[in-house]
Backbone as ProteinMPNN parsed JSONL, in Angstrom:
{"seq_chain_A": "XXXXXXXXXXXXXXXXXXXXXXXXXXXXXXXXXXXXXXXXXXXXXXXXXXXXXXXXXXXXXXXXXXXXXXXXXXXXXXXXXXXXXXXXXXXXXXXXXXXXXXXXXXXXXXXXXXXXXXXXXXXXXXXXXXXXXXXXXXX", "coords_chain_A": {"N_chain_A": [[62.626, 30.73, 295.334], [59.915, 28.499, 295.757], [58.52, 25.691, 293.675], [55.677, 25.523, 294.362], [55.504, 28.354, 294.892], [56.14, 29.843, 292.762], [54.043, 28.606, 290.927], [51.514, 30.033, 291.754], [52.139, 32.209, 291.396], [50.909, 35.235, 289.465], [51.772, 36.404, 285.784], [53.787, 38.305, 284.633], [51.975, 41.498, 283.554], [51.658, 42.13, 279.849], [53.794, 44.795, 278.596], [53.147, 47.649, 276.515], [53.768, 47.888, 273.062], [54.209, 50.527, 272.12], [55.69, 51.491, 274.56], [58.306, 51.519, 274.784], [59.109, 53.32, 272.98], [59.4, 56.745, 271.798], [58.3, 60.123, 271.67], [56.997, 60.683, 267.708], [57.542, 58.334, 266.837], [56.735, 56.468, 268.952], [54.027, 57.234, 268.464], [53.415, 56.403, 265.855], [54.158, 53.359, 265.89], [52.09, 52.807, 267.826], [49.479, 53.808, 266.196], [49.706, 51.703, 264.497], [49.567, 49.547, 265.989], [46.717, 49.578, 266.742], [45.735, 49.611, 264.225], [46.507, 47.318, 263.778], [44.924, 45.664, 265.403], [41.796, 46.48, 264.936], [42.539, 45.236, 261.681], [42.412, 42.985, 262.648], [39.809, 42.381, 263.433], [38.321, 42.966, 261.394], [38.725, 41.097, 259.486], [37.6, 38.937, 261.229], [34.985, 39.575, 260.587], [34.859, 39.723, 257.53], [34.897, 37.248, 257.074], [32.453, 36.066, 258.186], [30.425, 37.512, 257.017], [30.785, 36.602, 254.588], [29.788, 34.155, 255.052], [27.644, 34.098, 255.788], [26.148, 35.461, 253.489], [26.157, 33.256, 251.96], [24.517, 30.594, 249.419], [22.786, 28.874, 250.612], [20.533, 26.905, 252.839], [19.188, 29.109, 256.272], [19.794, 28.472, 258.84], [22.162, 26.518, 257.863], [23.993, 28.276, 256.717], [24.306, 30.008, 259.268], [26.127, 28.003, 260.434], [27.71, 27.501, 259.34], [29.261, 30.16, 259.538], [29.511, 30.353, 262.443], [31.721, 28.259, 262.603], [33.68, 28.43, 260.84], [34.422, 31.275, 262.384], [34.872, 30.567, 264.543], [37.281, 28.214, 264.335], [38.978, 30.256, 262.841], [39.307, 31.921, 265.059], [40.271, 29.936, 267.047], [42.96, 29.116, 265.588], [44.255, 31.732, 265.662], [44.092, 32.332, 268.308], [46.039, 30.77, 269.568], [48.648, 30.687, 267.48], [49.352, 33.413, 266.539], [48.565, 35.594, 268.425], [49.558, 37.969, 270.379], [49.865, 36.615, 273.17], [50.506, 34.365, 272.501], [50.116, 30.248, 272.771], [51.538, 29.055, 271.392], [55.003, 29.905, 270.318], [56.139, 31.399, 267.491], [58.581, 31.732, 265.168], [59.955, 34.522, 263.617], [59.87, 34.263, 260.493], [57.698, 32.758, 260.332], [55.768, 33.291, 261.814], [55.264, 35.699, 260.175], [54.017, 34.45, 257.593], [52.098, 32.829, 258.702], [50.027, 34.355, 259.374], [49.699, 36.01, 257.605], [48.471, 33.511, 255.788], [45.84, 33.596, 257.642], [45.093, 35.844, 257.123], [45.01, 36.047, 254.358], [42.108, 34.136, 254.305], [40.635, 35.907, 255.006], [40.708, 37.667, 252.755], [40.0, 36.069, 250.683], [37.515, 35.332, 251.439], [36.21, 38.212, 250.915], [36.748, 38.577, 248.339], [35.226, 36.474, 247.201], [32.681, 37.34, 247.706], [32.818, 39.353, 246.079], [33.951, 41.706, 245.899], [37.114, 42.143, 244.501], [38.66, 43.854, 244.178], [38.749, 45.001, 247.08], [39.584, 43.088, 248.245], [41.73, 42.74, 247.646], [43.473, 45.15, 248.513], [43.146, 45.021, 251.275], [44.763, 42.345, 251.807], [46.887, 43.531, 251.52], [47.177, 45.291, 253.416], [47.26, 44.128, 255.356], [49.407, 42.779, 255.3], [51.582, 44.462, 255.375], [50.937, 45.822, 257.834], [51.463, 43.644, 259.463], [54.133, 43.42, 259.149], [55.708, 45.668, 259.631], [55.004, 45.442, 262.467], [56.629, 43.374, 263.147], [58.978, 44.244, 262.087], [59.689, 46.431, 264.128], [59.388, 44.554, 266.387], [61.644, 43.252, 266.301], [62.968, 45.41, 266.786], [63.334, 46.116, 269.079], [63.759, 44.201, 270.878]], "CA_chain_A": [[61.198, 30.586, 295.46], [59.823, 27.334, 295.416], [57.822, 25.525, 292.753], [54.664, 26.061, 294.677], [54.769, 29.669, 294.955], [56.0, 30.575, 291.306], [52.314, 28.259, 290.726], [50.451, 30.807, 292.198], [52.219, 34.008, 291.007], [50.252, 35.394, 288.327], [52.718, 36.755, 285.129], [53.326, 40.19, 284.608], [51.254, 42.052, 282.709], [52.306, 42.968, 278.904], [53.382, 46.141, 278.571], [52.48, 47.533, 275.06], [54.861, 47.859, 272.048], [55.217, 51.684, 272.103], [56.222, 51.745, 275.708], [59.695, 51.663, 274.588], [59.412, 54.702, 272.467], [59.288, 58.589, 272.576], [58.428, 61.021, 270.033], [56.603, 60.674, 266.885], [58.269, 56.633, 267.138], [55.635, 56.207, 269.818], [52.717, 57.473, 268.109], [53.668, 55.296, 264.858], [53.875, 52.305, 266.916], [50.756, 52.748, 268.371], [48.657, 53.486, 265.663], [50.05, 50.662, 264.066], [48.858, 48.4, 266.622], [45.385, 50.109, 266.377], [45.398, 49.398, 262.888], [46.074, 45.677, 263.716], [43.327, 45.093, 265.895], [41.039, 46.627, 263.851], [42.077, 44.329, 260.661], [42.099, 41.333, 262.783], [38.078, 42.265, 263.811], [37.662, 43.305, 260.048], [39.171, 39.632, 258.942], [36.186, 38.061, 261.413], [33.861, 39.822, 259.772], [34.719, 39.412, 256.194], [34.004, 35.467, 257.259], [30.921, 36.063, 258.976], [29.533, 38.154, 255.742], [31.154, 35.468, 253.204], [29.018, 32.559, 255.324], [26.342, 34.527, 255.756], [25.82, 35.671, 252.278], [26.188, 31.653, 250.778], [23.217, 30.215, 249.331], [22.029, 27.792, 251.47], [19.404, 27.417, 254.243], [19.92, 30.167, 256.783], [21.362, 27.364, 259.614], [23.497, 26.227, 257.287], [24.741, 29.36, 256.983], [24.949, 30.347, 260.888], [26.451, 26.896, 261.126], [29.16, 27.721, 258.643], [29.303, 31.594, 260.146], [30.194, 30.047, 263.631], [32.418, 27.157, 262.558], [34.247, 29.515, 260.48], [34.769, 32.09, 263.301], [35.74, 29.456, 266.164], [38.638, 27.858, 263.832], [40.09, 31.379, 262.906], [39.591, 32.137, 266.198], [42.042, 29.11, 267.684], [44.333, 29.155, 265.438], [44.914, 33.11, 265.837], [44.731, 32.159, 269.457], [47.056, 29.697, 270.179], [49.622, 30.868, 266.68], [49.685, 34.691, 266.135], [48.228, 36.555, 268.738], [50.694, 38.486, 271.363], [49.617, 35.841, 274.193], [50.088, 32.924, 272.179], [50.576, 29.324, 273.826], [53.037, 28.403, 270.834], [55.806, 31.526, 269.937], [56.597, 31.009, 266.191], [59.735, 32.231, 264.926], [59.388, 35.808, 262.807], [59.349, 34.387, 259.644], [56.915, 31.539, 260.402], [54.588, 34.116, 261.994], [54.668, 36.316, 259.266], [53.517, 33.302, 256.932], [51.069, 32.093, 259.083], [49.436, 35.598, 259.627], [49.527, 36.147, 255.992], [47.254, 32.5, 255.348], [45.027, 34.115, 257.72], [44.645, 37.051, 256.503], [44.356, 35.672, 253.078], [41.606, 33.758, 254.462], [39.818, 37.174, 255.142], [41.066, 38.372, 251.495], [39.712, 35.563, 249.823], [36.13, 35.594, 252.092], [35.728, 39.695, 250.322], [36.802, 38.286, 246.822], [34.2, 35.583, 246.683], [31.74, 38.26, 248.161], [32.488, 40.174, 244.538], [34.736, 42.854, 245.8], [38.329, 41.454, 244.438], [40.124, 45.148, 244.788], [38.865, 45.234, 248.55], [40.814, 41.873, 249.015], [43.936, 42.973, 247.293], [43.665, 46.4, 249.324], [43.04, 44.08, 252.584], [46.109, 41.468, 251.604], [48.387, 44.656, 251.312], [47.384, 46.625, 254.203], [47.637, 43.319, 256.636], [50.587, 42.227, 255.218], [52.609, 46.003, 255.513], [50.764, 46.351, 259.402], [52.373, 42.873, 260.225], [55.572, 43.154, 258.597], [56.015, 47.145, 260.399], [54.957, 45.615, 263.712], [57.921, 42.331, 262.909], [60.204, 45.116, 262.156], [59.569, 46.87, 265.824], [59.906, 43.798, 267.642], [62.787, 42.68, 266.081], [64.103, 46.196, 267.455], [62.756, 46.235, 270.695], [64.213, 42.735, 271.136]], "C_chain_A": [[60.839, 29.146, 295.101], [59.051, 26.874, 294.18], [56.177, 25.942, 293.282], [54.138, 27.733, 294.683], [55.14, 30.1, 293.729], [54.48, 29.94, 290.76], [51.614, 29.435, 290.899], [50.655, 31.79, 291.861], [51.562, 33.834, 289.491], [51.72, 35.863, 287.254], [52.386, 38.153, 285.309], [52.86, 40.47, 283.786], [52.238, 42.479, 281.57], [52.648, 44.413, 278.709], [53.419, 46.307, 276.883], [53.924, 47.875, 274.349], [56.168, 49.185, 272.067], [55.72, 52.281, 273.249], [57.628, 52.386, 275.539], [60.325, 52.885, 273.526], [59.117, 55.612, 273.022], [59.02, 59.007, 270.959], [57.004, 60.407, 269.184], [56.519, 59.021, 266.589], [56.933, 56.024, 267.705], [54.234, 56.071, 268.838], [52.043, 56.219, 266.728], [53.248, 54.144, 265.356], [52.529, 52.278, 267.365], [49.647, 52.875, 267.641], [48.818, 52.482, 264.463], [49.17, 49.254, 264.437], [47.577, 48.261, 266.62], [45.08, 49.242, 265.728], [45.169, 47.934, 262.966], [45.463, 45.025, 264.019], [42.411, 45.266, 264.814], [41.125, 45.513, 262.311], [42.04, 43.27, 261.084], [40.072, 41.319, 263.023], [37.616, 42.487, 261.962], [37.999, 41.151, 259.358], [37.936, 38.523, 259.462], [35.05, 38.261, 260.818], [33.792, 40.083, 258.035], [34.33, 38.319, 256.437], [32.811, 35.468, 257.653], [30.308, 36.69, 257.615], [29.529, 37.148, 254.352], [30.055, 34.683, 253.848], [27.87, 33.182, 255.274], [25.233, 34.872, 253.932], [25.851, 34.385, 251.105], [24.496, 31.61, 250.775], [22.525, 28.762, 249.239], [21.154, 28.532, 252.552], [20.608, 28.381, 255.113], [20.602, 29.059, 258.234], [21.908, 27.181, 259.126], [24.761, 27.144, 257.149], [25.263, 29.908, 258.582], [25.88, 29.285, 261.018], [28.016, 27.276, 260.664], [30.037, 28.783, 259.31], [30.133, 31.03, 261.37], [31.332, 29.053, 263.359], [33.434, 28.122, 262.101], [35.484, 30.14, 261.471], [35.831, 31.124, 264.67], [36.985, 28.573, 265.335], [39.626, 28.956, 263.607], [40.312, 31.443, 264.195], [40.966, 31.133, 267.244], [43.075, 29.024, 267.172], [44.498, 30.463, 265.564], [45.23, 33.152, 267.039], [46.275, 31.39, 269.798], [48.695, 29.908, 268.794], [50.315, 32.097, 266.593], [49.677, 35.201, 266.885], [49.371, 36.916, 269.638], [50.924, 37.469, 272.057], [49.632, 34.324, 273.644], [50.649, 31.487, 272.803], [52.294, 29.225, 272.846], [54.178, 29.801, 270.048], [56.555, 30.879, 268.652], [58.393, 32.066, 266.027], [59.04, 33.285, 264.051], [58.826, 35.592, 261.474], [58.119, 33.509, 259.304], [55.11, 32.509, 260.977], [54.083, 34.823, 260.881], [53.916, 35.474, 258.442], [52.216, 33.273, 257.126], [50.09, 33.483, 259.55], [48.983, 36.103, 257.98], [48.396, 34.935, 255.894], [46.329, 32.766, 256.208], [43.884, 34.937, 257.363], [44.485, 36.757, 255.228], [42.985, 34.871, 252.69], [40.172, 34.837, 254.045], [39.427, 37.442, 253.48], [40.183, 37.283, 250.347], [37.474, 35.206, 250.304], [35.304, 37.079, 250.77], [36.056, 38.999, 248.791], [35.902, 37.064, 246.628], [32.68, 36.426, 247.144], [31.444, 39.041, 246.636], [33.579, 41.657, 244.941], [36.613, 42.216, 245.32], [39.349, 43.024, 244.953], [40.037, 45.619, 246.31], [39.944, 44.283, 248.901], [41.835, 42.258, 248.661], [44.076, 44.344, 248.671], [44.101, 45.28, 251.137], [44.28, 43.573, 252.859], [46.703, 42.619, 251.769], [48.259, 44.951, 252.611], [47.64, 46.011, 255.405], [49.001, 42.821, 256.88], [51.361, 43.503, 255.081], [52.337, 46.176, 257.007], [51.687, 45.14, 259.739], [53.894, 42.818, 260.075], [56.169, 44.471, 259.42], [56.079, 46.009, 261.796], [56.209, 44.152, 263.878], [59.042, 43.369, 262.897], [60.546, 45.787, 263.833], [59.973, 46.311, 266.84], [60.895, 43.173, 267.757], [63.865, 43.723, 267.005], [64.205, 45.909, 268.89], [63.767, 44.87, 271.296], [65.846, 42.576, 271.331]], "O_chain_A": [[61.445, 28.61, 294.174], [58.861, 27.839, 293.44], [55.517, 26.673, 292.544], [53.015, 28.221, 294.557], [54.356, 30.979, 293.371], [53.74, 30.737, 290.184], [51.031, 29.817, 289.884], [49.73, 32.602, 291.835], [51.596, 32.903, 288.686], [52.803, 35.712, 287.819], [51.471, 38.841, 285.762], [53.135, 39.764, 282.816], [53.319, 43.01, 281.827], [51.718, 45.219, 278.665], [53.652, 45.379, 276.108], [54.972, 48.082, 274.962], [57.395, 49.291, 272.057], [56.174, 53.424, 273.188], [58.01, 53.459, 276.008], [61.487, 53.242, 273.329], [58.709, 55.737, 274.177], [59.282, 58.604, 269.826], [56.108, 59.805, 269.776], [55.483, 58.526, 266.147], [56.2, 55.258, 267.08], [53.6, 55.047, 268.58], [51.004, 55.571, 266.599], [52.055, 53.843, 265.309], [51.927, 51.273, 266.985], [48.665, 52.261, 268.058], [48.026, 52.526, 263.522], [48.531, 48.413, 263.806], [47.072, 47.142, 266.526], [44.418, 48.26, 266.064], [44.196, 47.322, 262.524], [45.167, 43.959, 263.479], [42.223, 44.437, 263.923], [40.092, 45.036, 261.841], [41.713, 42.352, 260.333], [39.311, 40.383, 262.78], [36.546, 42.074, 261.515], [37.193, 40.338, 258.908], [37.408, 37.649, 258.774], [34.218, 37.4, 260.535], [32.822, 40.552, 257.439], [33.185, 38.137, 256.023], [32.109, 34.545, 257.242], [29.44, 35.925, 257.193], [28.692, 36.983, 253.465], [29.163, 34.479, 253.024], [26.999, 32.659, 254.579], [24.107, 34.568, 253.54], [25.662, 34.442, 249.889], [23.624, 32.118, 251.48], [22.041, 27.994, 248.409], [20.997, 29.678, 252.972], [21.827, 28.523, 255.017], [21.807, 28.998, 258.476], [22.955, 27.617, 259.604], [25.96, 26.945, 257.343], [26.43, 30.138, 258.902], [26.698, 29.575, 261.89], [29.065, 27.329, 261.305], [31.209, 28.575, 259.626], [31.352, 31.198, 261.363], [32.106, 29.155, 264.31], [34.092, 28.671, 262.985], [36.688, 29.887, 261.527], [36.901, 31.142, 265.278], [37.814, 28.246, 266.184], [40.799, 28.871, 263.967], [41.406, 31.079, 264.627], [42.003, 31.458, 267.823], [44.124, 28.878, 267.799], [45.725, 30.398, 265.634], [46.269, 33.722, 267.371], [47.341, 31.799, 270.259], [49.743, 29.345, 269.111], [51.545, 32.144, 266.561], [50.726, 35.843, 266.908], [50.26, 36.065, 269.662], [52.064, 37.025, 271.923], [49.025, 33.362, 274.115], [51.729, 31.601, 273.384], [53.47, 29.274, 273.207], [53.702, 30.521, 269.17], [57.413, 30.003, 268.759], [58.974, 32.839, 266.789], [57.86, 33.163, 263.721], [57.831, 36.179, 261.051], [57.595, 33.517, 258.19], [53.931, 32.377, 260.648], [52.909, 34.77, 260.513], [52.743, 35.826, 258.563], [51.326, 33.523, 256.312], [49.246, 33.109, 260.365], [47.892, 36.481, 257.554], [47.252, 35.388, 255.921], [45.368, 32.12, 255.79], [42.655, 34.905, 257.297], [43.519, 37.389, 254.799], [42.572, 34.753, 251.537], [39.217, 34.713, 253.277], [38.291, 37.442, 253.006], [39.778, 37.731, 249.274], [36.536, 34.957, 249.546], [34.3, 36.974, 250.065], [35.045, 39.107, 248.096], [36.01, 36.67, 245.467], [31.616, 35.917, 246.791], [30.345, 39.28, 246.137], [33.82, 42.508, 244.085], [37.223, 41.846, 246.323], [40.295, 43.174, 245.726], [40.868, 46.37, 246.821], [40.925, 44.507, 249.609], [42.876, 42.15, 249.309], [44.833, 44.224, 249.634], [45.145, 45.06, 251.75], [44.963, 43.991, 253.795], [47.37, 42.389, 252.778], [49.343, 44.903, 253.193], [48.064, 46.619, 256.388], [49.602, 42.542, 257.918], [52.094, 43.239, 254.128], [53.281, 46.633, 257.652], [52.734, 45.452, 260.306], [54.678, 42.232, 260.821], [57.27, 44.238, 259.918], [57.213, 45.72, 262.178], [56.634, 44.057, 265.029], [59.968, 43.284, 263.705], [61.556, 45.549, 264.496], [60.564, 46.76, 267.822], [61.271, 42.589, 268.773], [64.896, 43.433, 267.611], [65.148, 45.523, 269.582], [64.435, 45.001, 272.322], [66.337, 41.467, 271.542]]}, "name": "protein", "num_of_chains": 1, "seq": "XXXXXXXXXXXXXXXXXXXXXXXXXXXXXXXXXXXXXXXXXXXXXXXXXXXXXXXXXXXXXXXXXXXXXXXXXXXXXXXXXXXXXXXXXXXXXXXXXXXXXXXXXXXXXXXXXXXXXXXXXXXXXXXXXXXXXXXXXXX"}
């Protein structure tokens, strides 16, 4: 095929994690992954409630709120996420998924909840470390 037409082919679509299981395996897997969406949307919105809740004017606050959001946001794009441009090695992901997520953890502990953030830190850092274990198999 030439260089022109691999240009134009689109990639193939991901298929998902627990494709490659059966059973009970499957189900694990999958609400695993659940789970990880969910704390990556819970991680934007511990930042959005930390900026929001500072005490400054309320732009200052949206300003922070969005600035905030659009830096997690690229680096989770372009470091962690499935689709990312740059593919870290396992233990470099885990790391760098962890100072994320500690980002989150430390957003809820300046909020006043400190045993939400520890709960948070644990439960991001056991979903990413399960779904590292998986792909190590799968792999």
């Amino acid at each position: 095929m030439s260089e022109r037409e691999q240009a134009g082919r689109k990639a193939a679509p991901m298929k998902p994690e627990w494709a490659d299981f059966t059973g009970a395996a499957r189900l694990f897997v999958m609400w695993n992954a659940i789970l990880a969406f969910a704390l990556e949307l819970a991680l934007f919105a511990f930042v959005i409630w930390w900026a929001l809740a500072l005490d400054v004017d309320l732009w200052l606050r949206l300003l922070i709120a969005v600035g905030a959001v659009l830096l997690l946001a690229v680096a989770w794009g372009t470091l962690v996420s499935p689709r990312a441009r740059f593919r870290l090695p396992a233990p470099l992901l885990l790391g760098t998924k962890g100072a994320l997520f500690a980002v989150g953890a430390a957003a809820l502990w300046g909020l006043g909840y400190p045993m939400a953030a520890v709960v948070f830190l644990f439960l991001t850092m056991s979903n990413a470390s399960i779904a590292a274990m998986v792909r190590a198999d799968i792999k």
